[in-house]
PDB file of C-alpha atoms in Angstrom:
ATOM      1  CA  MET A  27       3.482 -18.971   5.490  1.00 56.00           C
ATOM      2  CA  VAL A  28       3.382 -22.988   5.256  1.00 55.00           C
ATOM      3  CA  THR A  29       0.092 -23.330   6.531  1.00 65.00           C
ATOM      4  CA  THR A  30      -1.435 -20.662   5.003  1.00 70.00           C
ATOM      5  CA  GLY A  31      -0.368 -20.892   1.516  1.00 78.00           C
ATOM      6  CA  ALA A  32       1.111 -18.370   1.486  1.00 85.00           C
ATOM      7  CA  LEU A  33       4.543 -20.239   0.319  1.00 87.00           C
ATOM      8  CA  ALA A  34       2.437 -21.538  -2.477  1.00 89.00           C
ATOM      9  CA  ARG A  35       1.477 -18.196  -3.480  1.00 91.00           C
ATOM     10  CA  ALA A  36       4.745 -16.723  -3.182  1.00 92.00           C
ATOM     11  CA  LYS A  37       6.330 -19.192  -5.263  1.00 91.00           C
ATOM     12  CA  GLY A  38       3.690 -18.561  -7.952  1.00 92.00           C
ATOM     13  CA  VAL A  39       4.705 -15.287  -7.965  1.00 94.00           C
ATOM     14  CA  LEU A  40       8.714 -16.342  -8.202  1.00 94.00           C
ATOM     15  CA  LEU A  41       7.812 -18.284 -10.957  1.00 93.00           C
ATOM     16  CA  ASP A  42       6.131 -14.879 -12.338  1.00 93.00           C
ATOM     17  CA  LEU A  43       9.050 -12.914 -11.760  1.00 94.00           C
ATOM     18  CA  PHE A  44      11.722 -15.099 -13.249  1.00 93.00           C
ATOM     19  CA  ARG A  45       9.822 -15.450 -16.220  1.00 93.00           C
ATOM     20  CA  GLU A  46       9.255 -11.611 -16.842  1.00 94.00           C
ATOM     21  CA  ALA A  47      13.011 -11.544 -16.315  1.00 93.00           C
ATOM     22  CA  TYR A  48      13.809 -14.007 -18.847  1.00 93.00           C
ATOM     23  CA  LEU A  49      11.521 -12.653 -21.655  1.00 94.00           C
ATOM     24  CA  ARG A  50      13.900  -9.217 -20.523  1.00 92.00           C
ATOM     25  CA  ARG A  51      16.898 -11.084 -20.909  1.00 91.00           C
ATOM     26  CA  GLU A  52      18.012  -9.453 -17.125  1.00 91.00           C
ATOM     27  CA  HIS A  53      20.001 -10.838 -14.460  1.00 91.00           C
ATOM     28  CA  VAL A  54      19.002 -12.435 -11.236  1.00 93.00           C
ATOM     29  CA  ALA A  55      20.041 -14.114  -7.897  1.00 94.00           C
ATOM     30  CA  LEU A  56      17.828 -15.984  -5.851  1.00 94.00           C
ATOM     31  CA  ILE A  57      18.484 -15.730  -1.881  1.00 95.00           C
ATOM     32  CA  CYS A  58      15.979 -17.684   0.601  1.00 92.00           C
ATOM     33  CA  PHE A  59      15.805 -17.417   4.334  1.00 91.00           C
ATOM     34  CA  GLY A  60      13.514 -19.252   7.246  1.00 86.00           C
ATOM     35  CA  GLY A  61      14.223 -21.521   9.570  1.00 83.00           C
ATOM     36  CA  GLU A  62      17.291 -22.939   8.310  1.00 82.00           C
ATOM     37  CA  GLY A  63      18.797 -19.885   7.950  1.00 90.00           C
ATOM     38  CA  VAL A  64      20.044 -17.515   4.687  1.00 93.00           C
ATOM     39  CA  GLN A  65      20.767 -19.404   1.626  1.00 93.00           C
ATOM     40  CA  LEU A  66      22.299 -18.280  -1.765  1.00 95.00           C
ATOM     41  CA  ARG A  67      19.508 -20.314  -3.910  1.00 92.00           C
ATOM     42  CA  LEU A  68      20.644 -18.988  -7.065  1.00 91.00           C
ATOM     43  CA  ALA A  69      24.144 -16.806  -7.747  1.00 92.00           C
ATOM     44  CA  PRO A  70      23.635 -13.732  -9.953  1.00 92.00           C
ATOM     45  CA  CYS A  71      23.243 -15.030 -13.544  1.00 91.00           C
ATOM     46  CA  LYS A  72      20.976 -14.468 -17.001  1.00 90.00           C
ATOM     47  CA  ALA A  73      17.849 -14.817 -16.255  1.00 89.00           C
ATOM     48  CA  GLY A  74      16.753 -18.506 -17.394  1.00 86.00           C
ATOM     49  CA  ALA A  75      13.199 -20.488 -17.897  1.00 79.00           C
ATOM     50  CA  TRP A  76      12.433 -21.707 -14.859  1.00 76.00           C
ATOM     51  CA  ASN A  77       9.639 -24.295 -13.855  1.00 74.00           C
ATOM     52  CA  ASP A  78       7.310 -25.973 -10.721  1.00 76.00           C
ATOM     53  CA  ASP A  79      10.344 -28.306 -10.349  1.00 80.00           C
ATOM     54  CA  TRP A  80      13.071 -25.498 -10.524  1.00 78.00           C
ATOM     55  CA  VAL A  81      10.720 -23.992  -6.937  1.00 83.00           C
ATOM     56  CA  ALA A  82       8.953 -26.951  -5.017  1.00 81.00           C
ATOM     57  CA  PRO A  83      12.195 -27.697  -2.846  1.00 83.00           C
ATOM     58  CA  ILE A  84      12.465 -24.227  -1.761  1.00 83.00           C
ATOM     59  CA  GLY A  85      10.836 -24.176   2.240  1.00 80.00           C
ATOM     60  CA  GLY A  86       9.284 -21.916   4.417  1.00 74.00           C
ATOM     61  CA  GLY A  87       8.621 -21.265   7.987  1.00 71.00           C
ATOM     62  CA  GLY A  88      10.609 -21.351  11.069  1.00 72.00           C
ATOM     63  CA  GLY A  89      11.671 -17.963  11.494  1.00 76.00           C
ATOM     64  CA  THR A  90      12.495 -14.535   9.688  1.00 81.00           C
ATOM     65  CA  PRO A  91      16.324 -13.813   9.765  1.00 90.00           C
ATOM     66  CA  LEU A  92      15.889 -10.765   7.476  1.00 92.00           C
ATOM     67  CA  VAL A  93      18.526  -8.871   8.470  1.00 94.00           C
ATOM     68  CA  GLU A  94      20.733 -11.075   7.882  1.00 95.00           C
ATOM     69  CA  ALA A  95      19.217 -11.694   4.266  1.00 95.00           C
ATOM     70  CA  LEU A  96      18.772  -8.100   4.090  1.00 97.00           C
ATOM     71  CA  ARG A  97      22.330  -7.993   4.248  1.00 96.00           C
ATOM     72  CA  ARG A  98      23.682 -10.916   1.505  1.00 97.00           C
ATOM     73  CA  ALA A  99      20.723  -9.103  -0.602  1.00 96.00           C
ATOM     74  CA  ASP A 100      22.479  -5.872  -0.662  1.00 97.00           C
ATOM     75  CA  GLU A 101      26.310  -7.119  -0.521  1.00 96.00           C
ATOM     76  CA  LEU A 102      25.207  -9.018  -3.792  1.00 95.00           C
ATOM     77  CA  LEU A 103      23.634  -5.726  -5.448  1.00 94.00           C
ATOM     78  CA  ALA A 104      27.072  -3.708  -4.343  1.00 94.00           C
ATOM     79  CA  VAL A 105      29.035  -6.402  -6.483  1.00 92.00           C
ATOM     80  CA  HIS A 106      26.859  -7.229  -8.859  1.00 87.00           C
ATOM     81  CA  GLY A 107      24.651  -4.030  -9.320  1.00 74.00           C
ATOM     82  CA  GLY A 108      25.555  -1.318 -11.766  1.00 66.00           C
ATOM     83  CA  GLY A 109      26.321  -2.035 -15.208  1.00 66.00           C
ATOM     84  CA  GLY A 110      23.939   0.313 -17.159  1.00 69.00           C
ATOM     85  CA  SER A 111      21.160  -1.689 -15.166  1.00 76.00           C
ATOM     86  CA  GLU A 112      19.336  -0.950 -12.140  1.00 85.00           C
ATOM     87  CA  GLY A 113      19.385  -3.046  -9.530  1.00 91.00           C
ATOM     88  CA  TRP A 114      16.134  -4.476  -7.978  1.00 94.00           C
ATOM     89  CA  LEU A 115      14.855  -6.005  -4.861  1.00 96.00           C
ATOM     90  CA  TRP A 116      11.985  -7.907  -4.643  1.00 96.00           C
ATOM     91  CA  LEU A 117      11.387  -8.686  -0.759  1.00 96.00           C
ATOM     92  CA  MET A 118       8.328 -11.692  -0.291  1.00 94.00           C
ATOM     93  CA  SER A 119       7.725 -12.195   2.920  1.00 91.00           C
ATOM     94  CA  ASP A 120       5.139 -12.566   5.718  1.00 89.00           C
ATOM     95  CA  ALA A 121       7.823  -9.897   7.356  1.00 88.00           C
ATOM     96  CA  ARG A 122       6.561 -11.555  11.010  1.00 85.00           C
ATOM     97  CA  THR A 123       9.870 -10.339  12.499  1.00 86.00           C
ATOM     98  CA  ARG A 124      10.048  -8.220  15.101  1.00 86.00           C
ATOM     99  CA  GLU A 125      13.608  -6.502  12.789  1.00 85.00           C
ATOM    100  CA  LEU A 126      13.303  -3.570  11.007  1.00 87.00           C
ATOM    101  CA  PRO A 127      16.231  -3.177   9.127  1.00 93.00           C
ATOM    102  CA  LYS A 128      17.349  -0.681   7.603  1.00 95.00           C
ATOM    103  CA  ARG A 129      16.524   0.190   3.437  1.00 97.00           C
ATOM    104  CA  PRO A 130      19.540  -1.663   1.326  1.00 97.00           C
ATOM    105  CA  ALA A 131      21.856   0.837   0.183  1.00 96.00           C
ATOM    106  CA  HIS A 132      22.380  -0.709  -3.326  1.00 95.00           C
ATOM    107  CA  ALA A 133      19.151  -1.679  -4.601  1.00 95.00           C
ATOM    108  CA  ASP A 134      17.712   0.851  -6.930  1.00 94.00           C
ATOM    109  CA  ALA A 135      14.309   0.165  -6.595  1.00 95.00           C
ATOM    110  CA  ILE A 136      12.562  -2.299  -3.807  1.00 97.00           C
ATOM    111  CA  ARG A 137       9.115  -4.069  -3.898  1.00 98.00           C
ATOM    112  CA  VAL A 138       7.750  -5.114  -0.434  1.00 98.00           C
ATOM    113  CA  LEU A 139       5.704  -8.189  -1.422  1.00 97.00           C
ATOM    114  CA  ASP A 140       3.546  -9.263   1.499  1.00 96.00           C
ATOM    115  CA  PHE A 141       2.441 -12.946   2.376  1.00 92.00           C
ATOM    116  CA  GLU A 142       0.805 -12.018   5.634  1.00 90.00           C
ATOM    117  CA  SER A 143      -2.081 -13.783   6.105  1.00 84.00           C
ATOM    118  CA  GLY A 144      -4.466 -15.315   8.743  1.00 78.00           C
ATOM    119  CA  ARG A 145      -7.266 -13.299  11.531  1.00 81.00           C
ATOM    120  CA  VAL A 146      -4.076 -11.588  13.208  1.00 80.00           C
ATOM    121  CA  ARG A 147      -2.160  -8.950  11.010  1.00 81.00           C
ATOM    122  CA  LEU A 148       0.445  -7.382  12.123  1.00 82.00           C
ATOM    123  CA  GLN A 149       1.454  -5.323   9.300  1.00 90.00           C
ATOM    124  CA  ARG A 150       4.881  -5.745   9.170  1.00 92.00           C
ATOM    125  CA  ALA A 151       5.989  -5.603   5.891  1.00 94.00           C
ATOM    126  CA  GLN A 152       3.561  -2.524   5.203  1.00 95.00           C
ATOM    127  CA  MET A 153       5.209  -0.632   7.926  1.00 95.00           C
ATOM    128  CA  LEU A 154       9.015  -1.859   6.816  1.00 96.00           C
ATOM    129  CA  ALA A 155       8.032  -0.446   3.087  1.00 97.00           C
ATOM    130  CA  ASP A 156       6.889   2.633   4.789  1.00 97.00           C
ATOM    131  CA  ALA A 157      10.277   3.286   6.849  1.00 97.00           C
ATOM    132  CA  TRP A 158      12.110   2.487   3.203  1.00 98.00           C
ATOM    133  CA  ASP A 159      10.035   4.531   1.509  1.00 98.00           C
ATOM    134  CA  VAL A 160       9.041   1.810  -1.275  1.00 98.00           C
ATOM    135  CA  PRO A 161       5.796   0.436  -2.438  1.00 98.00           C
ATOM    136  CA  CYS A 162       4.207  -2.667  -0.151  1.00 98.00           C
ATOM    137  CA  LEU A 163       2.125  -4.771  -2.673  1.00 96.00           C
ATOM    138  CA  PRO A 164      -0.371  -7.338  -0.701  1.00 94.00           C
ATOM    139  CA  CYS A 165      -0.081 -10.836  -1.651  1.00 92.00           C
ATOM    140  CA  ASN A 166      -2.365 -12.673   1.006  1.00 78.00           C
ATOM    141  CA  GLY A 167      -4.835 -14.376  -1.406  1.00 64.00           C
TER     142      GLY A 167
END
């Protein structure tokens, strides 16, 4: 995602999603995953005002530990979901992995945002969305 510009697009979408959550006074969390593993970058909290400086350090590339990332997301949703609000999961990835994880059980709603780009597209994000019966939104510029 780094060399194709997809990571920059993903950061822009992330900022837009967080701005929307801020306006709605919702809670958010952020799990990042890539070649350096899976990291909880933002523990569940009320959405604040974030800017480009906040997302600049987020890296990408080097592999997609998707199963582990979704397991962590499902754990967060299990603990922090409910309370009268829906637990949404926005999966932002190029989905360049052979893993086909099962749908996170504690997510009330899921959107798969597909950042795959390049001449050869594997369409794994769409396959994942189809398997989970959720929308897949192309974000590949």
